[in-house]
mmCIF file of N, CA, C and O in Angstrom:
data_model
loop_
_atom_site.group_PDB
_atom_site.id
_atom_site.type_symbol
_atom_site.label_atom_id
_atom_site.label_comp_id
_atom_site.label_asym_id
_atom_site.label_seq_id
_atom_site.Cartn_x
_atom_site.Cartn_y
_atom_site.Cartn_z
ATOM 1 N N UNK A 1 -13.622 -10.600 6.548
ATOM 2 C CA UNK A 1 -14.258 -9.371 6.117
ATOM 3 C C UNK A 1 -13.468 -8.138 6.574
ATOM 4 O O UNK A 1 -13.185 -7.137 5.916
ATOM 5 N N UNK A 2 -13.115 -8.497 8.121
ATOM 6 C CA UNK A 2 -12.096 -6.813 7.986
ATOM 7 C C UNK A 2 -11.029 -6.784 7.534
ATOM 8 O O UNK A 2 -10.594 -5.657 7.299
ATOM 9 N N UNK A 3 -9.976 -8.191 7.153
ATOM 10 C CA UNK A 3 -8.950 -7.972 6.379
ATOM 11 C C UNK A 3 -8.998 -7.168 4.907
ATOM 12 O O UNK A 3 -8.250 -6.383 4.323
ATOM 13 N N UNK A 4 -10.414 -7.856 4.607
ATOM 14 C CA UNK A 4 -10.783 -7.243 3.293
ATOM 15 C C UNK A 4 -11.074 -5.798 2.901
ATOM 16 O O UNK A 4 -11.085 -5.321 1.766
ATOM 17 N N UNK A 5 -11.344 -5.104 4.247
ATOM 18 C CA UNK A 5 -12.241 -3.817 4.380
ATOM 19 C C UNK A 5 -10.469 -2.719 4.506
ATOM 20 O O UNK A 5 -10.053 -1.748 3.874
ATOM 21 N N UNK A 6 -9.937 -3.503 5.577
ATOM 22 C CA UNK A 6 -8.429 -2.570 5.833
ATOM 23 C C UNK A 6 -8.265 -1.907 4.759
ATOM 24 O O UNK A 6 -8.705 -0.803 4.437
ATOM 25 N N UNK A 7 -7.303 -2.971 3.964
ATOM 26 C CA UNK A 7 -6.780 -3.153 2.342
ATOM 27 C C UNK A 7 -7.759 -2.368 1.534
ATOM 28 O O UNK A 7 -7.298 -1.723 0.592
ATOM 29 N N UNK A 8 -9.049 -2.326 1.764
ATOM 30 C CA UNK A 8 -9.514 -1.210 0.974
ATOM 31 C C UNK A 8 -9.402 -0.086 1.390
ATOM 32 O O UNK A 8 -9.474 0.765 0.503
ATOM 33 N N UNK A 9 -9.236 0.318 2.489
ATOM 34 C CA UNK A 9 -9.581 1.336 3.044
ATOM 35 C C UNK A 9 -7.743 2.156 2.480
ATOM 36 O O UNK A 9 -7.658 3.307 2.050
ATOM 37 N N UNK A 10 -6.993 1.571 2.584
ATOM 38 C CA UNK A 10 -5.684 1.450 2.350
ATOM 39 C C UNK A 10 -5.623 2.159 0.883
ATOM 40 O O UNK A 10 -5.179 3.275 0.611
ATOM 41 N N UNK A 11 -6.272 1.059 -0.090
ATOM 42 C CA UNK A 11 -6.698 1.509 -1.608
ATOM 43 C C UNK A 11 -7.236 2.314 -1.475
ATOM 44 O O UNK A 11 -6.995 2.974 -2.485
ATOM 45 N N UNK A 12 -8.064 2.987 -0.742
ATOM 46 C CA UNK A 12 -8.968 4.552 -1.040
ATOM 47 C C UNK A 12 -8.274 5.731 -0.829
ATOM 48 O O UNK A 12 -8.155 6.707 -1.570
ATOM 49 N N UNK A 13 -7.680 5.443 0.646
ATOM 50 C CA UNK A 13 -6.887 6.268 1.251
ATOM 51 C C UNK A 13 -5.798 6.510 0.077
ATOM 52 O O UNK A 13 -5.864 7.661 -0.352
ATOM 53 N N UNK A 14 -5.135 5.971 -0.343
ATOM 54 C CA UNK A 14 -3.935 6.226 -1.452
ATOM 55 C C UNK A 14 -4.150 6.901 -2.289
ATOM 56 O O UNK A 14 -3.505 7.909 -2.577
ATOM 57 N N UNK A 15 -5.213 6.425 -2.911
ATOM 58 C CA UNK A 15 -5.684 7.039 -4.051
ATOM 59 C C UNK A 15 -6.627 8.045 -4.141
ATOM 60 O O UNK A 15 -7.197 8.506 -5.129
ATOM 61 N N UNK A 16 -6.706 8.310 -3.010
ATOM 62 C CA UNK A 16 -7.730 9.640 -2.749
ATOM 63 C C UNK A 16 -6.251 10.878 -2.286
ATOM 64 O O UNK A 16 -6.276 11.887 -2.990
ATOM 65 N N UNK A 17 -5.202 10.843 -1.340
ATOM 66 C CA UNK A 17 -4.309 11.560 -1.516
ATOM 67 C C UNK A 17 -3.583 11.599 -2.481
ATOM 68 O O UNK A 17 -3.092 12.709 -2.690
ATOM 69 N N UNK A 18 -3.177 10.408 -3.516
ATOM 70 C CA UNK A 18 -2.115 10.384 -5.060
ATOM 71 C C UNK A 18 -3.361 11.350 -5.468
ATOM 72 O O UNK A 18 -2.795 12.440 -5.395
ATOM 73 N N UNK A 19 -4.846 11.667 -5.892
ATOM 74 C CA UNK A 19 -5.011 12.243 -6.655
ATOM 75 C C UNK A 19 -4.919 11.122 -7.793
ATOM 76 O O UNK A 19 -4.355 11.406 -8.850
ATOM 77 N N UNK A 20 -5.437 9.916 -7.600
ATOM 78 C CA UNK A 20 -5.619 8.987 -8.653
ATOM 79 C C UNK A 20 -6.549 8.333 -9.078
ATOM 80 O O UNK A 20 -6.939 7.580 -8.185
ATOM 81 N N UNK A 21 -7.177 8.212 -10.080
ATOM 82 C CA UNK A 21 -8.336 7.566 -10.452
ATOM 83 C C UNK A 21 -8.275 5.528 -10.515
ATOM 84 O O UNK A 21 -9.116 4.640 -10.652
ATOM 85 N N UNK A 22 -7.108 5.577 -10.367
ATOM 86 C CA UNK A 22 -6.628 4.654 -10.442
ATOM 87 C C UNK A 22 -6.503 3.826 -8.918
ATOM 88 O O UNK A 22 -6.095 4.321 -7.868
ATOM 89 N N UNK A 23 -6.941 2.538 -9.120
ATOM 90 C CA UNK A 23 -6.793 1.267 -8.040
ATOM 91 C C UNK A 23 -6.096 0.321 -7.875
ATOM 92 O O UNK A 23 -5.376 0.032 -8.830
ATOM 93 N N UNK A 24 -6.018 -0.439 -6.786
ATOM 94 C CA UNK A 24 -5.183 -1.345 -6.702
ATOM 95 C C UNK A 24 -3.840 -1.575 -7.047
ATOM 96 O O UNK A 24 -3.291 -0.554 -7.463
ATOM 97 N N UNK A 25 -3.102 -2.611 -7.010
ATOM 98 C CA UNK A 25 -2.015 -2.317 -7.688
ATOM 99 C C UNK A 25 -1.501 -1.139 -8.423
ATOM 100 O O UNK A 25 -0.498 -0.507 -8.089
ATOM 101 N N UNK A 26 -2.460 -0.814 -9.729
ATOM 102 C CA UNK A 26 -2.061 -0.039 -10.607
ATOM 103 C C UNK A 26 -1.876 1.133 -9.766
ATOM 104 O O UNK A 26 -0.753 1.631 -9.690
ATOM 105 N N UNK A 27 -2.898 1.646 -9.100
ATOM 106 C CA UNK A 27 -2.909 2.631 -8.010
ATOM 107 C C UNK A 27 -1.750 2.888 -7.334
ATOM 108 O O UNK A 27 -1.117 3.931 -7.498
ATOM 109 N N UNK A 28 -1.380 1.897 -6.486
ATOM 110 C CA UNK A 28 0.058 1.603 -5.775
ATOM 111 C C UNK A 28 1.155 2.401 -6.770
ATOM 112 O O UNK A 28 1.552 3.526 -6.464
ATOM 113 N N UNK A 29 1.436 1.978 -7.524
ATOM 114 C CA UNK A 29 2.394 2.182 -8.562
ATOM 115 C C UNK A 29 2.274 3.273 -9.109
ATOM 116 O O UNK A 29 3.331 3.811 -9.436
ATOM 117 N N UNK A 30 0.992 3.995 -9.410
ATOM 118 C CA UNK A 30 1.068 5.446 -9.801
ATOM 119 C C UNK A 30 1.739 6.413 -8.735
ATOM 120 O O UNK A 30 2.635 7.245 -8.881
ATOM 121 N N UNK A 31 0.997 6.024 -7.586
ATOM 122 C CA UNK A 31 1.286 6.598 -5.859
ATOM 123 C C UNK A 31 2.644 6.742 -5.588
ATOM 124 O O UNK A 31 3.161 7.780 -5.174
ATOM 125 N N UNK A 32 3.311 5.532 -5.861
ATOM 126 C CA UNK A 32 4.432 5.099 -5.447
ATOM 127 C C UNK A 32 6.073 5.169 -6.626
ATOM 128 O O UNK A 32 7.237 5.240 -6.231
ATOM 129 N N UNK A 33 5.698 5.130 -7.723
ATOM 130 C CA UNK A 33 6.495 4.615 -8.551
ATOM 131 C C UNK A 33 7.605 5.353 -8.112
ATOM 132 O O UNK A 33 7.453 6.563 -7.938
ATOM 133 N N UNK A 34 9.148 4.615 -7.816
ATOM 134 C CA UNK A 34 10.218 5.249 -7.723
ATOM 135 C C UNK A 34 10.802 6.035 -8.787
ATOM 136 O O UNK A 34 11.851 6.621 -8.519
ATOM 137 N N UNK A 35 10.185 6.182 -10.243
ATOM 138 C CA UNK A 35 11.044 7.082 -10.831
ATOM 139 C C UNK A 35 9.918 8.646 -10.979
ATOM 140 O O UNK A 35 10.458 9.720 -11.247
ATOM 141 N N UNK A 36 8.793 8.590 -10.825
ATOM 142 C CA UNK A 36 7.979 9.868 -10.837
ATOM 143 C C UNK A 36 6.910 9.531 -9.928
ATOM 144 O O UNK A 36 5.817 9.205 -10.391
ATOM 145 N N UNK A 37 7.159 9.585 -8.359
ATOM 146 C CA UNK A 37 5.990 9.315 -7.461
ATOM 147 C C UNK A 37 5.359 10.305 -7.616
ATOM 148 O O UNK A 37 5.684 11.393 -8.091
ATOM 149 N N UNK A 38 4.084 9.808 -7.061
ATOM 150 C CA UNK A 38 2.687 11.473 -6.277
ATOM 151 C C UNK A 38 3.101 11.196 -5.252
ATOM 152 O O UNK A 38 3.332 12.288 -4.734
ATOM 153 N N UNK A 39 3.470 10.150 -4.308
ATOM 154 C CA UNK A 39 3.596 10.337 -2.774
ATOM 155 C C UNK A 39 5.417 9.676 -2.205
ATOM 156 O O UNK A 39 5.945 8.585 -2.417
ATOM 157 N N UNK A 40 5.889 10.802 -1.514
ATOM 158 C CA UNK A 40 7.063 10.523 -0.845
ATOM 159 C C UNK A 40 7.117 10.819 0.126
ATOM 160 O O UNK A 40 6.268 11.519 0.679
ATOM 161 N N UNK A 41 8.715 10.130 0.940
ATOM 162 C CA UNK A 41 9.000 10.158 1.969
ATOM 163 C C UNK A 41 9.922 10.656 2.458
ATOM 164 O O UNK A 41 10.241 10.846 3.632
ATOM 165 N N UNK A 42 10.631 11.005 0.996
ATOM 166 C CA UNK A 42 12.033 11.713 0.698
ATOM 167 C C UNK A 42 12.579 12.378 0.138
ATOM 168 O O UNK A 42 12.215 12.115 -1.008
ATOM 169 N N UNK A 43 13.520 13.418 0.059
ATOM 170 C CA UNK A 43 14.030 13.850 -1.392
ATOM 171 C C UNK A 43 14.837 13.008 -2.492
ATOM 172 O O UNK A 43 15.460 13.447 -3.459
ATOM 173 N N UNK A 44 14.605 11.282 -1.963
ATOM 174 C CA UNK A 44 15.040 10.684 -2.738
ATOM 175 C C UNK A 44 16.429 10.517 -3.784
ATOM 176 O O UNK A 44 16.576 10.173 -4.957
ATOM 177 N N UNK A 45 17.546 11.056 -2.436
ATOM 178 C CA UNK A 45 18.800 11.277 -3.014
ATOM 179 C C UNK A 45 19.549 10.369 -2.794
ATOM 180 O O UNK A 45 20.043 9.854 -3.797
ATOM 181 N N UNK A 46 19.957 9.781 -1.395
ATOM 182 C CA UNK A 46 20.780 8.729 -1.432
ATOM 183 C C UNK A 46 20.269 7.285 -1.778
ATOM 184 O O UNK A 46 19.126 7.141 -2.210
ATOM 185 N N UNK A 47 20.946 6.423 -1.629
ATOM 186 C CA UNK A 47 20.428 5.112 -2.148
ATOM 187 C C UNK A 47 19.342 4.069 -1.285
ATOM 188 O O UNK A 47 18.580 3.154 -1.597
ATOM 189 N N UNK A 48 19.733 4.753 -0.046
ATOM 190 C CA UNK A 48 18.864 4.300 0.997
ATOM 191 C C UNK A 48 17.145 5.002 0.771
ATOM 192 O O UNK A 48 16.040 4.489 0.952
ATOM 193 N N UNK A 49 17.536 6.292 0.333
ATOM 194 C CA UNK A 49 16.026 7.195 0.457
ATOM 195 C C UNK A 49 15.674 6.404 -0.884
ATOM 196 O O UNK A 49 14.514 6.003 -0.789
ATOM 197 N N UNK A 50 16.230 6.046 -2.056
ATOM 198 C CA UNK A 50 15.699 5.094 -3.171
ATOM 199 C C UNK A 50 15.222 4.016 -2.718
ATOM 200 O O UNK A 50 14.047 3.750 -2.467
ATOM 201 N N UNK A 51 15.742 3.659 -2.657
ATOM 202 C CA UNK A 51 15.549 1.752 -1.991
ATOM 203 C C UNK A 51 13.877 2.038 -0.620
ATOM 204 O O UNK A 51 13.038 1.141 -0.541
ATOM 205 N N UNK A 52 13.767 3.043 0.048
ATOM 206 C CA UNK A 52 12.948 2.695 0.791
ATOM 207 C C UNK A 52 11.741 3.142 -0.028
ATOM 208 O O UNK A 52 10.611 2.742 0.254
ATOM 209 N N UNK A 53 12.058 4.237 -1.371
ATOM 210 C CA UNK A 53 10.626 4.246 -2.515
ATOM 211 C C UNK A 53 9.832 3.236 -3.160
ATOM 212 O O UNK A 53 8.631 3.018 -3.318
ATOM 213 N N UNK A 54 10.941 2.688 -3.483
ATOM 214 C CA UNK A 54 11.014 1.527 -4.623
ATOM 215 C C UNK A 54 10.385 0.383 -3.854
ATOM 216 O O UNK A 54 9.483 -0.300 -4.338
ATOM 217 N N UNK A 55 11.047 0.130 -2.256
ATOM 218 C CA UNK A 55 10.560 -1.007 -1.750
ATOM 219 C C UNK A 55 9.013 -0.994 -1.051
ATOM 220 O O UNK A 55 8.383 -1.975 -0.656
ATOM 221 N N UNK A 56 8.645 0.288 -1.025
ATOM 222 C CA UNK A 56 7.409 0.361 -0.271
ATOM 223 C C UNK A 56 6.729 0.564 -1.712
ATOM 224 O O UNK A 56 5.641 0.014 -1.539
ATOM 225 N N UNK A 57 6.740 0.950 -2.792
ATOM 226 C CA UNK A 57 5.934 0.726 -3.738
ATOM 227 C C UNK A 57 5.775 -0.698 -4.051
ATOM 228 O O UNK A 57 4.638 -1.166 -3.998
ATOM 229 N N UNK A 58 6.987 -1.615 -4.443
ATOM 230 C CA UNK A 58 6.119 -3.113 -4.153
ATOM 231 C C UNK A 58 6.060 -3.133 -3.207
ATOM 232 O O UNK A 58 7.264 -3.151 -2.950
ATOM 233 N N UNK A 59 5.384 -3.153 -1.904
ATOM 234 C CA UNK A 59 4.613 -3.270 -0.814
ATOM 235 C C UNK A 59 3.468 -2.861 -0.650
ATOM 236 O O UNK A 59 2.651 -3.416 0.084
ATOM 237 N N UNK A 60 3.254 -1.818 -1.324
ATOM 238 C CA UNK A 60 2.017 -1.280 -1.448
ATOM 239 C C UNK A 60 1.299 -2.263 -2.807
ATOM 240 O O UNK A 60 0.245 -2.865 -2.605
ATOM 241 N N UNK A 61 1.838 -2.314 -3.850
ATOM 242 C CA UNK A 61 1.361 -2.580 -4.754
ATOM 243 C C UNK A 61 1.108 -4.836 -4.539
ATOM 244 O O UNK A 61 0.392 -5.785 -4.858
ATOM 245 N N UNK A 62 1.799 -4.611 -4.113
ATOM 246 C CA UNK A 62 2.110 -5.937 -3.587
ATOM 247 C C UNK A 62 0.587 -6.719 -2.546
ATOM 248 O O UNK A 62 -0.094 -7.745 -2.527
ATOM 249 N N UNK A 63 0.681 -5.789 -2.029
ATOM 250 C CA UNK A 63 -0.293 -5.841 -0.843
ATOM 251 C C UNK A 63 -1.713 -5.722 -1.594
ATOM 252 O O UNK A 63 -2.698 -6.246 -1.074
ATOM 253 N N UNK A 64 -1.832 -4.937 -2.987
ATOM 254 C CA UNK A 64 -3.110 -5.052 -3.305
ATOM 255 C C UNK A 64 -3.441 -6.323 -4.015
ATOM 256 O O UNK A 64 -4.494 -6.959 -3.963
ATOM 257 N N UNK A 65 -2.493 -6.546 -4.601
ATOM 258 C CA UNK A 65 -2.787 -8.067 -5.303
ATOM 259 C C UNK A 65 -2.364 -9.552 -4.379
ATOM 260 O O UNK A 65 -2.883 -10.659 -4.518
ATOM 261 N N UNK A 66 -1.538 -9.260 -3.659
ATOM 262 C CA UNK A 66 -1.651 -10.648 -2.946
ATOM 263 C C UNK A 66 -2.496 -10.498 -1.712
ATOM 264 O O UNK A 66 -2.567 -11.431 -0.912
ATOM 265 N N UNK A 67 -3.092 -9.451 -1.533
ATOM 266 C CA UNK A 67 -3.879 -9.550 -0.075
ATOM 267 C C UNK A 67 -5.324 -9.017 -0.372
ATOM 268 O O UNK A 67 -6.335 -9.658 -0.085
ATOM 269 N N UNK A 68 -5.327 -7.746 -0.992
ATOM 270 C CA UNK A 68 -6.378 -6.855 -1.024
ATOM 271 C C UNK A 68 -7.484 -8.145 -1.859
ATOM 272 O O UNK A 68 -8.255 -8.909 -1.278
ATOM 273 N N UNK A 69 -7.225 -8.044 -3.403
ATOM 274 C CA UNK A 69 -7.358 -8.741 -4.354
ATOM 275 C C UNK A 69 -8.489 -9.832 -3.642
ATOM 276 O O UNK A 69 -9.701 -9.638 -3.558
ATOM 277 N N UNK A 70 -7.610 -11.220 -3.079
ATOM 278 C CA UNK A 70 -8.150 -12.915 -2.764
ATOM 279 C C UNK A 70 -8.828 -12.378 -1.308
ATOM 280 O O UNK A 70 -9.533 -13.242 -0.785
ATOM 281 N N UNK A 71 -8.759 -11.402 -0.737
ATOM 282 C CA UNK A 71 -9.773 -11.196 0.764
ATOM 283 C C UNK A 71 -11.322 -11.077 -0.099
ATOM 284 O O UNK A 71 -12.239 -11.877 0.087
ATOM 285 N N UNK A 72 -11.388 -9.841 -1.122
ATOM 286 C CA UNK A 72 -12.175 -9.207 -1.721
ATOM 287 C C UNK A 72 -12.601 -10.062 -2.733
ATOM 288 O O UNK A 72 -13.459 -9.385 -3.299
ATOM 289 N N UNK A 73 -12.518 -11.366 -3.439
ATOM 290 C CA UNK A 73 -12.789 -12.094 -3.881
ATOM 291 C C UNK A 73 -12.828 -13.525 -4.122
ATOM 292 O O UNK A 73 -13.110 -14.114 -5.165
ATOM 293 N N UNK A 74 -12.491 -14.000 -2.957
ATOM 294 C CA UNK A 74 -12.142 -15.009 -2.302
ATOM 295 C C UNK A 74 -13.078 -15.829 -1.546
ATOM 296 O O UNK A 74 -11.948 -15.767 -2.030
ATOM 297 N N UNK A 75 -13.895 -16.516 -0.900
ATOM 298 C CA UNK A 75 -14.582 -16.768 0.600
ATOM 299 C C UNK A 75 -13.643 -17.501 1.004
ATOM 300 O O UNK A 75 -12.813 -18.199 0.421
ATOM 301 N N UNK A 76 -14.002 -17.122 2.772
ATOM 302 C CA UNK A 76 -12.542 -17.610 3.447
ATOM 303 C C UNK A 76 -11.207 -17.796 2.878
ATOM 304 O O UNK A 76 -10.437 -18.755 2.838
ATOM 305 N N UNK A 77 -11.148 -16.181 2.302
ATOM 306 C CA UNK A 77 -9.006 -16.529 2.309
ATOM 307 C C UNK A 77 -8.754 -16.620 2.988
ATOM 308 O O UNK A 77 -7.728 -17.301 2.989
ATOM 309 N N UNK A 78 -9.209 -16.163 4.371
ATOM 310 C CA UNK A 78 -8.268 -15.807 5.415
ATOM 311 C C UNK A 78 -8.879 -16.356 6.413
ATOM 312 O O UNK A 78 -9.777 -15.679 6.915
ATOM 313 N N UNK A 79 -8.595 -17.738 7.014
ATOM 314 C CA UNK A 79 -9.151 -18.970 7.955
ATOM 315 C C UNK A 79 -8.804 -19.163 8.867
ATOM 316 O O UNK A 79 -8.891 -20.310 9.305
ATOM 317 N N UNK A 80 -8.017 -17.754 9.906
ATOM 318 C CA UNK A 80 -7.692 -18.220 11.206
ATOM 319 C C UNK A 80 -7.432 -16.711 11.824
ATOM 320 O O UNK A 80 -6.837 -15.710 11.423
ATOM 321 N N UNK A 81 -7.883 -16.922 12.533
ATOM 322 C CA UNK A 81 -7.339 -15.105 13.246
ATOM 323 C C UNK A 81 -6.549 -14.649 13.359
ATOM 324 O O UNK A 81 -6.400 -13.428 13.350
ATOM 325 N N UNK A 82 -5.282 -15.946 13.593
ATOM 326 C CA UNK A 82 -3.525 -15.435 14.108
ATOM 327 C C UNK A 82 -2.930 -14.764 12.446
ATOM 328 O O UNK A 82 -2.051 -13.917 12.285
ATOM 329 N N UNK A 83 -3.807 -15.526 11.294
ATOM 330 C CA UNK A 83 -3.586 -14.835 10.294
ATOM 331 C C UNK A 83 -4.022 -13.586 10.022
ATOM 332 O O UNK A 83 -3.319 -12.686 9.564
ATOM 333 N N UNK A 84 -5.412 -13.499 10.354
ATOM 334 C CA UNK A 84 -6.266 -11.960 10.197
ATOM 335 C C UNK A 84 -5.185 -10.902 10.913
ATOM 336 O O UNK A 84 -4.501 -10.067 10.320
ATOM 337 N N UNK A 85 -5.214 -11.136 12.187
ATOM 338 C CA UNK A 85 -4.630 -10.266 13.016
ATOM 339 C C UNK A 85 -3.021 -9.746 12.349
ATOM 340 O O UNK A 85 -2.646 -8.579 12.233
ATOM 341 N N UNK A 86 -2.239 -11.016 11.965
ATOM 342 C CA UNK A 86 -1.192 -10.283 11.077
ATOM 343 C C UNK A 86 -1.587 -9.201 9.906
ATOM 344 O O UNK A 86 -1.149 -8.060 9.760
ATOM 345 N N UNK A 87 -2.571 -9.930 9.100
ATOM 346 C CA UNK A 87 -2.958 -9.003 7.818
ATOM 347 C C UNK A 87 -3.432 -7.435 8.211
ATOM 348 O O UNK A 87 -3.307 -6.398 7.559
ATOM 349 N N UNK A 88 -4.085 -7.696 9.668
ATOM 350 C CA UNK A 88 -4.498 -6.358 9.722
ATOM 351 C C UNK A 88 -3.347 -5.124 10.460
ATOM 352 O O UNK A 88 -3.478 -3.901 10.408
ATOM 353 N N UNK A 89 -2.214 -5.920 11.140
ATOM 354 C CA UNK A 89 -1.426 -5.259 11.488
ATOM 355 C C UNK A 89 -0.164 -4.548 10.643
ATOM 356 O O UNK A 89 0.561 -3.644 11.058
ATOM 357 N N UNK A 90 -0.104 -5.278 9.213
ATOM 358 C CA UNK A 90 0.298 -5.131 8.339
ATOM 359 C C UNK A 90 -0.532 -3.820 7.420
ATOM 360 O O UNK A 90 0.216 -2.989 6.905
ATOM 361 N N UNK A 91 -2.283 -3.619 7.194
ATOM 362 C CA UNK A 91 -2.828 -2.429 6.872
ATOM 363 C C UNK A 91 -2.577 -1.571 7.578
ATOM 364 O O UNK A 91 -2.275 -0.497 7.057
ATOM 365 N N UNK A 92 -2.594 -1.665 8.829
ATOM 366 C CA UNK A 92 -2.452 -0.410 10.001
ATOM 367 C C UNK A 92 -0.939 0.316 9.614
ATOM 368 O O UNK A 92 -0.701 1.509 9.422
ATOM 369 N N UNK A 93 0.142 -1.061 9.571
ATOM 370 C CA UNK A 93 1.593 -0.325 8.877
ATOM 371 C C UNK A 93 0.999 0.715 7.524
ATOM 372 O O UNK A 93 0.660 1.895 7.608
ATOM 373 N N UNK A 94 1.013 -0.128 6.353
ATOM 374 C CA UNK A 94 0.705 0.980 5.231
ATOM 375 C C UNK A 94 -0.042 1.886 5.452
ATOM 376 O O UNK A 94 0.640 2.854 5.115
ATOM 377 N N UNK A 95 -1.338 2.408 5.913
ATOM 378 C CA UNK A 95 -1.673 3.125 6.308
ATOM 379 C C UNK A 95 -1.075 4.227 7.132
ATOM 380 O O UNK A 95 -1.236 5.388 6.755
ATOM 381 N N UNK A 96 -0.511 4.008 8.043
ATOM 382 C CA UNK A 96 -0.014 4.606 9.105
ATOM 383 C C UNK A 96 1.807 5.872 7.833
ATOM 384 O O UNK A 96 2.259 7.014 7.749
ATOM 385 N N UNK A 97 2.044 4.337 7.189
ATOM 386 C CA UNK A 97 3.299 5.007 5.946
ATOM 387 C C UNK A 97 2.676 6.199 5.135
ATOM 388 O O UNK A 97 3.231 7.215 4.718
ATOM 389 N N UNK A 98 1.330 5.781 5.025
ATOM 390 C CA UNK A 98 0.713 6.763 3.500
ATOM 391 C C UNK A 98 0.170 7.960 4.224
ATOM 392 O O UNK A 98 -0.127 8.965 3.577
ATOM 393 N N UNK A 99 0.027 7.917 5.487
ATOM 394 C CA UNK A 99 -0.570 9.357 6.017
ATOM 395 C C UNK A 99 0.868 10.337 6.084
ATOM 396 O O UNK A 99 0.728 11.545 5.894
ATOM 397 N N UNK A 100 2.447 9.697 6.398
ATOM 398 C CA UNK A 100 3.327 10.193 6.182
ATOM 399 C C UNK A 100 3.897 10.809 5.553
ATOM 400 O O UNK A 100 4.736 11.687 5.752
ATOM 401 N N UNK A 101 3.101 10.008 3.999
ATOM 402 C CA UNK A 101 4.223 10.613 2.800
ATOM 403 C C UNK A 101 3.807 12.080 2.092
ATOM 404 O O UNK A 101 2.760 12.708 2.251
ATOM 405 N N UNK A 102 4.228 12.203 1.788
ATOM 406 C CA UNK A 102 4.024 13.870 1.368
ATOM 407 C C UNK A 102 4.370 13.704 -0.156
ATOM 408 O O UNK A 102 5.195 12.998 -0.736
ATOM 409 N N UNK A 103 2.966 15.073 -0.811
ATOM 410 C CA UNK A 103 2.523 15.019 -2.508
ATOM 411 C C UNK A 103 3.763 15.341 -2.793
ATOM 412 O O UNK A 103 4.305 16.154 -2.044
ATOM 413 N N UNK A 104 4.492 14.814 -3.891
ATOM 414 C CA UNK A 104 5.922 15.212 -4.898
ATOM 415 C C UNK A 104 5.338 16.324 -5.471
ATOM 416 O O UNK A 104 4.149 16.477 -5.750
ATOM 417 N N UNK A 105 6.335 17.155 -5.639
ATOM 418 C CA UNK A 105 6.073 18.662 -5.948
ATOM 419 C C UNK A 105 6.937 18.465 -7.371
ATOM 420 O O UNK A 105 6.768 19.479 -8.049
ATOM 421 N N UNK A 106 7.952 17.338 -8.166
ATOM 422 C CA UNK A 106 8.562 17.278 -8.687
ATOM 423 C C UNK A 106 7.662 17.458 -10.159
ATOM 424 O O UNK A 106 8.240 17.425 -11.245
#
């Protein structure tokens, strides 16, 4: 249940700063998309500031469908604590990324 709750909280949080009506995945990807984000981390010039857009958008987006998704509709996806405890240390990361990124003014 709190893996499930993070990951949402994750999905709200995103999509309440993107300014998106939009969830999950799709959400991620509006938030994130490397060629016209709402949320960055960069001025997105060298290949490195690309690559860390692109890769945290599938991560984000990633994270809603292989994690958010089967917690939230699932019983017992998640059957052991040493697993919970990763999943949740993994929301605390994205979270902790999305309070960082700053609205594209582009």
């Amino acid at each position: 249940m709190a893996v499930s709750e993070a990951f949402k909280a994750v999905d709200k949080y995103v999509g309440s700063k993107a300014a998106t009506s939009k969830s999950g995945a799709a959400g991620m990807r509006e938030a994130f998309s490397p060629k016209s984000p709402k949320l960055v981390w960069s001025g997105r010039q060298s290949t490195s500031e690309k690559d860390e857009q692109e890769g945290y958008d599938h991560l984000f987006s990633g994270a809603m469908l292989g994690i958010r998704n089967p917690t939230t509709h699932e019983f017992n996806w998640v059957d052991n604590g040493q697993l919970a405890l990763e999943l949740l240390i993994f929301a605390q990361h994205l979270l902790r990324k999305a309070k960082k990124a700053a609205c594209n003014a582009d």
